[in-house]
Each structure stands twice: as C-alpha cells, then as structure tokens.
Amino acid sequence: DMTIIYQNYVLLFSNIKLYFYMRRFLLGLAILSLLQQSICYSQTASKSEKNTTRIMTYNIRNAMGMDHVTDFDRLSDVIDRLQPDVVALQEIDSATNRNNQLDVLQEIAGRVLMHPYYAPAIDYDGGKYGIGILSKEKPLTTKAFPLPGREEERALLITEFENIYLPVHTCP
C-alpha cells in the first residue's frame, strides 16, 4: 500500500512540477512577446508621429554605474539607444574631485550631440552637484531656482521649448 501511495505521490508531484515549469515557460514567452511588440511599436511610433516630443528622465548617480565604474560612453549609449528629444538628468557632478574635476554634463552632451543646461543644488567635493537637461533643439529659455530640502538643498530647472515647458528637480 505504501509503495503505491508513494508512486502516486511522486507521479502527482512530478506533474505539479511540470505544470509550474510549463507555466513559467509560457509566462516567459508571453513577456518576451510583449517586449518585442513594445520595442517594435516604439520604433515605428517614433518615426510616424511627427508632433511628439520624446522626454527621458535619467538618474545618472554621478556617472557611476551599478558596478561602481564611471563610464561616460555607457551613459551616452543608453541615451542614444532611446533617441529622446530631451533628457532630464539627476545627480550630476560638476568639477568634483570624485570625477577628476570634469564637467560630467558636458562630457555626456559632447557624446550625444545635445545642448546641455545645468543647475547646481549643492557644493560638493570641490565642485557642484545638481541636475541638468540635454536637448536636441536649443531651448527658448532656461531658469534655475534653488529649493530647500530636508537633508540638503535642492534645485529646480525649468526649460521652455516651442511647444512645452519642462521642469526638472532633485527629489527630497
């Protein structure tokens, strides 16, 4: 009796295991299919919609990747792949010691061939730390405002284009 019960249990368990593997596999296929469709849609939509502005926001973490490596080319590749008209950037170093006194926004702007606009929030590590905008077209106006913050000061950068106003700020 116990042998039959054990065999049925093993059979049932292997069927349940197979069911969950199949379920995961089908879910993975569905996600890949949706991802492929959304990528195709975004590529075709960007070419067919003439009156749109693609806006990207990107917290660049002072240009340091998740692997703790500073790589301006990698940052620029992310922006180039998404082909935005305007990029709102947060956590940008400007002439800090940790980035060898480089103007990080200028470094990225030169690689992606966009106009840079910077608003410092705080003095940091021998330089400034703040936010910025990169844009394909030159804005009509840009205005930076200092903001208070709980732990440190913040900044607001408002950029006016022909059809839109774009506010960017550092989050508390």
PDB file of C-alpha atoms in Angstrom:
ATOM      1  CA  ASP A   1       0.000   0.000   0.000  1.00  0.00           C
ATOM      2  CA  MET A   2       2.699   2.490   0.944  1.00  0.00           C
ATOM      3  CA  THR A   3       4.567   1.798  -2.296  1.00  0.00           C
ATOM      4  CA  ILE A   4       1.504   2.633  -4.394  1.00  0.00           C
ATOM      5  CA  ILE A   5       0.811   5.785  -2.374  1.00  0.00           C
ATOM      6  CA  TYR A   6       4.450   6.833  -2.747  1.00  0.00           C
ATOM      7  CA  GLN A   7       4.411   6.174  -6.504  1.00  0.00           C
ATOM      8  CA  ASN A   8       1.184   8.181  -6.877  1.00  0.00           C
ATOM      9  CA  TYR A   9       2.689  10.977  -4.823  1.00  0.00           C
ATOM     10  CA  VAL A  10       5.841  11.033  -6.980  1.00  0.00           C
ATOM     11  CA  LEU A  11       3.706  10.995 -10.137  1.00  0.00           C
ATOM     12  CA  LEU A  12       1.481  13.783  -8.801  1.00  0.00           C
ATOM     13  CA  PHE A  13       4.481  15.816  -7.638  1.00  0.00           C
ATOM     14  CA  SER A  14       6.271  15.463 -10.986  1.00  0.00           C
ATOM     15  CA  ASN A  15       3.070  16.557 -12.781  1.00  0.00           C
ATOM     16  CA  ILE A  16       2.739  19.582 -10.489  1.00  0.00           C
ATOM     17  CA  LYS A  17       6.409  20.389 -11.043  1.00  0.00           C
ATOM     18  CA  LEU A  18       5.932  20.051 -14.810  1.00  0.00           C
ATOM     19  CA  TYR A  19       2.839  22.272 -14.584  1.00  0.00           C
ATOM     20  CA  PHE A  20       4.822  25.034 -12.843  1.00  0.00           C
ATOM     21  CA  TYR A  21       7.739  24.740 -15.280  1.00  0.00           C
ATOM     22  CA  MET A  22       5.333  24.995 -18.210  1.00  0.00           C
ATOM     23  CA  ARG A  23       3.566  27.916 -16.583  1.00  0.00           C
ATOM     24  CA  ARG A  24       6.877  29.758 -16.085  1.00  0.00           C
ATOM     25  CA  PHE A  25       7.934  28.955 -19.637  1.00  0.00           C
ATOM     26  CA  LEU A  26       4.658  30.241 -21.103  1.00  0.00           C
ATOM     27  CA  LEU A  27       4.772  33.337 -18.923  1.00  0.00           C
ATOM     28  CA  GLY A  28       8.323  33.999 -20.127  1.00  0.00           C
ATOM     29  CA  LEU A  29       7.221  33.606 -23.748  1.00  0.00           C
ATOM     30  CA  ALA A  30       4.316  35.998 -23.187  1.00  0.00           C
ATOM     31  CA  ILE A  31       6.618  38.617 -21.613  1.00  0.00           C
ATOM     32  CA  LEU A  32       9.136  38.292 -24.444  1.00  0.00           C
ATOM     33  CA  SER A  33       6.360  38.635 -26.991  1.00  0.00           C
ATOM     34  CA  LEU A  34       5.005  41.779 -25.314  1.00  0.00           C
ATOM     35  CA  LEU A  35       8.502  43.219 -25.001  1.00  0.00           C
ATOM     36  CA  GLN A  36       9.204  42.589 -28.674  1.00  0.00           C
ATOM     37  CA  GLN A  37       5.890  44.179 -29.663  1.00  0.00           C
ATOM     38  CA  SER A  38       6.510  47.236 -27.475  1.00  0.00           C
ATOM     39  CA  ILE A  39      10.015  47.693 -28.894  1.00  0.00           C
ATOM     40  CA  CYS A  40       8.681  47.423 -32.443  1.00  0.00           C
ATOM     41  CA  TYR A  41       5.833  49.812 -31.590  1.00  0.00           C
ATOM     42  CA  SER A  42       8.139  52.376 -30.000  1.00  0.00           C
ATOM     43  CA  GLN A  43      10.449  52.304 -33.014  1.00  0.00           C
ATOM     44  CA  THR A  44       7.635  52.660 -35.533  1.00  0.00           C
ATOM     45  CA  ALA A  45       5.711  55.171 -33.437  1.00  0.00           C
ATOM     46  CA  SER A  46       8.736  57.450 -33.140  1.00  0.00           C
ATOM     47  CA  LYS A  47       9.096  57.539 -36.915  1.00  0.00           C
ATOM     48  CA  SER A  48       5.408  58.009 -37.682  1.00  0.00           C
ATOM     49  CA  GLU A  49       4.439  60.569 -35.030  1.00  0.00           C
ATOM     50  CA  LYS A  50       5.778  63.911 -36.182  1.00  0.00           C
ATOM     51  CA  ASN A  51       4.223  66.116 -33.475  1.00  0.00           C
ATOM     52  CA  THR A  52       5.631  64.301 -30.465  1.00  0.00           C
ATOM     53  CA  THR A  53       8.435  65.091 -28.079  1.00  0.00           C
ATOM     54  CA  ARG A  54      10.274  62.147 -26.546  1.00  0.00           C
ATOM     55  CA  ILE A  55      11.254  63.002 -22.975  1.00  0.00           C
ATOM     56  CA  MET A  56      13.572  60.825 -20.934  1.00  0.00           C
ATOM     57  CA  THR A  57      14.482  61.109 -17.273  1.00  0.00           C
ATOM     58  CA  TYR A  58      17.745  59.572 -16.110  1.00  0.00           C
ATOM     59  CA  ASN A  59      19.316  59.490 -12.659  1.00  0.00           C
ATOM     60  CA  ILE A  60      22.960  59.033 -13.600  1.00  0.00           C
ATOM     61  CA  ARG A  61      24.205  58.582  -9.997  1.00  0.00           C
ATOM     62  CA  ASN A  62      27.160  60.942 -10.512  1.00  0.00           C
ATOM     63  CA  ALA A  63      28.068  58.959 -13.675  1.00  0.00           C
ATOM     64  CA  MET A  64      28.809  55.800 -11.701  1.00  0.00           C
ATOM     65  CA  GLY A  65      27.150  52.590 -12.864  1.00  0.00           C
ATOM     66  CA  MET A  66      25.713  49.878 -10.644  1.00  0.00           C
ATOM     67  CA  ASP A  67      29.116  48.184 -10.977  1.00  0.00           C
ATOM     68  CA  HIS A  68      30.737  51.302  -9.406  1.00  0.00           C
ATOM     69  CA  VAL A  69      32.526  52.134 -12.664  1.00  0.00           C
ATOM     70  CA  THR A  70      32.328  55.615 -14.189  1.00  0.00           C
ATOM     71  CA  ASP A  71      31.739  55.168 -17.908  1.00  0.00           C
ATOM     72  CA  PHE A  72      30.537  58.166 -19.954  1.00  0.00           C
ATOM     73  CA  ASP A  73      30.280  56.089 -23.121  1.00  0.00           C
ATOM     74  CA  ARG A  74      27.904  53.657 -21.403  1.00  0.00           C
ATOM     75  CA  LEU A  75      25.719  56.541 -20.194  1.00  0.00           C
ATOM     76  CA  SER A  76      25.718  58.056 -23.662  1.00  0.00           C
ATOM     77  CA  ASP A  77      24.815  54.726 -25.272  1.00  0.00           C
ATOM     78  CA  VAL A  78      21.715  54.466 -23.065  1.00  0.00           C
ATOM     79  CA  ILE A  79      20.590  57.912 -24.203  1.00  0.00           C
ATOM     80  CA  ASP A  80      21.433  57.254 -27.861  1.00  0.00           C
ATOM     81  CA  ARG A  81      19.500  53.964 -27.877  1.00  0.00           C
ATOM     82  CA  LEU A  82      16.296  55.629 -26.636  1.00  0.00           C
ATOM     83  CA  GLN A  83      16.624  58.618 -29.008  1.00  0.00           C
ATOM     84  CA  PRO A  84      14.947  61.225 -26.777  1.00  0.00           C
ATOM     85  CA  ASP A  85      14.422  64.828 -27.783  1.00  0.00           C
ATOM     86  CA  VAL A  86      15.004  65.974 -24.205  1.00  0.00           C
ATOM     87  CA  VAL A  87      16.735  64.245 -21.286  1.00  0.00           C
ATOM     88  CA  ALA A  88      16.180  65.351 -17.680  1.00  0.00           C
ATOM     89  CA  LEU A  89      19.214  64.253 -15.638  1.00  0.00           C
ATOM     90  CA  GLN A  90      19.614  63.976 -11.890  1.00  0.00           C
ATOM     91  CA  GLU A  91      22.663  63.514  -9.627  1.00  0.00           C
ATOM     92  CA  ILE A  92      25.191  65.221 -11.890  1.00  0.00           C
ATOM     93  CA  ASP A  93      28.706  66.107 -10.719  1.00  0.00           C
ATOM     94  CA  SER A  94      30.322  69.264 -11.996  1.00  0.00           C
ATOM     95  CA  ALA A  95      34.055  69.630 -11.371  1.00  0.00           C
ATOM     96  CA  THR A  96      34.058  67.360  -8.314  1.00  0.00           C
ATOM     97  CA  ASN A  97      37.157  65.537  -7.122  1.00  0.00           C
ATOM     98  CA  ARG A  98      35.491  62.131  -7.488  1.00  0.00           C
ATOM     99  CA  ASN A  99      35.114  62.795 -11.243  1.00  0.00           C
ATOM    100  CA  ASN A 100      38.574  64.326 -11.717  1.00  0.00           C
ATOM    101  CA  GLN A 101      37.190  67.889 -11.937  1.00  0.00           C
ATOM    102  CA  LEU A 102      35.282  67.029 -15.150  1.00  0.00           C
ATOM    103  CA  ASP A 103      32.037  68.690 -16.138  1.00  0.00           C
ATOM    104  CA  VAL A 104      30.005  65.478 -16.399  1.00  0.00           C
ATOM    105  CA  LEU A 105      27.082  67.070 -18.243  1.00  0.00           C
ATOM    106  CA  GLN A 106      29.433  68.498 -20.883  1.00  0.00           C
ATOM    107  CA  GLU A 107      31.117  65.096 -21.249  1.00  0.00           C
ATOM    108  CA  ILE A 108      27.777  63.401 -21.943  1.00  0.00           C
ATOM    109  CA  ALA A 109      26.467  66.253 -24.133  1.00  0.00           C
ATOM    110  CA  GLY A 110      29.527  66.023 -26.360  1.00  0.00           C
ATOM    111  CA  ARG A 111      28.959  62.312 -26.867  1.00  0.00           C
ATOM    112  CA  VAL A 112      25.210  62.509 -27.614  1.00  0.00           C
ATOM    113  CA  LEU A 113      25.421  65.821 -29.522  1.00  0.00           C
ATOM    114  CA  MET A 114      22.804  67.618 -27.425  1.00  0.00           C
ATOM    115  CA  HIS A 115      22.620  71.054 -25.781  1.00  0.00           C
ATOM    116  CA  PRO A 116      23.458  70.912 -22.025  1.00  0.00           C
ATOM    117  CA  TYR A 117      21.903  73.049 -19.253  1.00  0.00           C
ATOM    118  CA  TYR A 118      22.939  72.633 -15.608  1.00  0.00           C
ATOM    119  CA  ALA A 119      21.532  73.743 -12.251  1.00  0.00           C
ATOM    120  CA  PRO A 120      23.695  73.144  -9.161  1.00  0.00           C
ATOM    121  CA  ALA A 121      21.935  72.129  -5.966  1.00  0.00           C
ATOM    122  CA  ILE A 122      24.851  71.949  -3.524  1.00  0.00           C
ATOM    123  CA  ASP A 123      28.594  72.451  -3.234  1.00  0.00           C
ATOM    124  CA  TYR A 124      30.176  69.013  -3.144  1.00  0.00           C
ATOM    125  CA  ASP A 125      33.673  67.511  -3.108  1.00  0.00           C
ATOM    126  CA  GLY A 126      35.423  70.571  -4.538  1.00  0.00           C
ATOM    127  CA  GLY A 127      32.732  71.229  -7.157  1.00  0.00           C
ATOM    128  CA  LYS A 128      28.951  71.190  -7.555  1.00  0.00           C
ATOM    129  CA  TYR A 129      26.240  68.545  -7.554  1.00  0.00           C
ATOM    130  CA  GLY A 130      22.884  69.052  -9.233  1.00  0.00           C
ATOM    131  CA  ILE A 131      20.560  68.443 -12.164  1.00  0.00           C
ATOM    132  CA  GLY A 132      20.533  69.119 -15.870  1.00  0.00           C
ATOM    133  CA  ILE A 133      18.808  68.998 -19.214  1.00  0.00           C
ATOM    134  CA  LEU A 134      20.099  67.727 -22.535  1.00  0.00           C
ATOM    135  CA  SER A 135      18.086  68.685 -25.597  1.00  0.00           C
ATOM    136  CA  LYS A 136      18.328  68.216 -29.345  1.00  0.00           C
ATOM    137  CA  GLU A 137      16.989  71.687 -30.014  1.00  0.00           C
ATOM    138  CA  LYS A 138      18.116  74.783 -28.194  1.00  0.00           C
ATOM    139  CA  PRO A 139      15.506  75.884 -25.614  1.00  0.00           C
ATOM    140  CA  LEU A 140      13.907  79.317 -25.771  1.00  0.00           C
ATOM    141  CA  THR A 141      14.748  79.881 -22.091  1.00  0.00           C
ATOM    142  CA  THR A 142      16.114  78.031 -19.083  1.00  0.00           C
ATOM    143  CA  LYS A 143      15.782  79.155 -15.496  1.00  0.00           C
ATOM    144  CA  ALA A 144      17.268  77.594 -12.364  1.00  0.00           C
ATOM    145  CA  PHE A 145      15.840  78.053  -8.863  1.00  0.00           C
ATOM    146  CA  PRO A 146      17.306  76.911  -5.545  1.00  0.00           C
ATOM    147  CA  LEU A 147      14.885  74.902  -3.385  1.00  0.00           C
ATOM    148  CA  PRO A 148      15.048  73.993   0.287  1.00  0.00           C
ATOM    149  CA  GLY A 149      15.439  70.346   1.263  1.00  0.00           C
ATOM    150  CA  ARG A 150      15.155  68.214   4.373  1.00  0.00           C
ATOM    151  CA  GLU A 151      18.750  66.976   4.394  1.00  0.00           C
ATOM    152  CA  GLU A 152      20.322  69.164   1.716  1.00  0.00           C
ATOM    153  CA  GLU A 153      19.317  71.937  -0.662  1.00  0.00           C
ATOM    154  CA  ARG A 154      17.609  71.046  -3.936  1.00  0.00           C
ATOM    155  CA  ALA A 155      17.277  72.700  -7.330  1.00  0.00           C
ATOM    156  CA  LEU A 156      14.587  73.255  -9.932  1.00  0.00           C
ATOM    157  CA  LEU A 157      15.430  73.756 -13.599  1.00  0.00           C
ATOM    158  CA  ILE A 158      12.652  74.927 -15.905  1.00  0.00           C
ATOM    159  CA  THR A 159      13.270  74.754 -19.619  1.00  0.00           C
ATOM    160  CA  GLU A 160      10.961  76.317 -22.189  1.00  0.00           C
ATOM    161  CA  PHE A 161      10.752  74.922 -25.687  1.00  0.00           C
ATOM    162  CA  GLU A 162       8.491  75.994 -28.516  1.00  0.00           C
ATOM    163  CA  ASN A 163       5.693  73.600 -27.516  1.00  0.00           C
ATOM    164  CA  ILE A 164       6.436  72.584 -23.906  1.00  0.00           C
ATOM    165  CA  TYR A 165       7.766  73.656 -20.535  1.00  0.00           C
ATOM    166  CA  LEU A 166       9.910  71.036 -18.841  1.00  0.00           C
ATOM    167  CA  PRO A 167      10.532  71.241 -15.099  1.00  0.00           C
ATOM    168  CA  VAL A 168      13.308  69.094 -13.583  1.00  0.00           C
ATOM    169  CA  HIS A 169      14.082  68.944  -9.886  1.00  0.00           C
ATOM    170  CA  THR A 170      16.062  66.931  -7.410  1.00  0.00           C
ATOM    171  CA  CYS A 171      13.872  64.769  -5.191  1.00  0.00           C
ATOM    172  CA  PRO A 172      13.940  65.104  -1.402  1.00  0.00           C
TER     173      PRO A 172
END
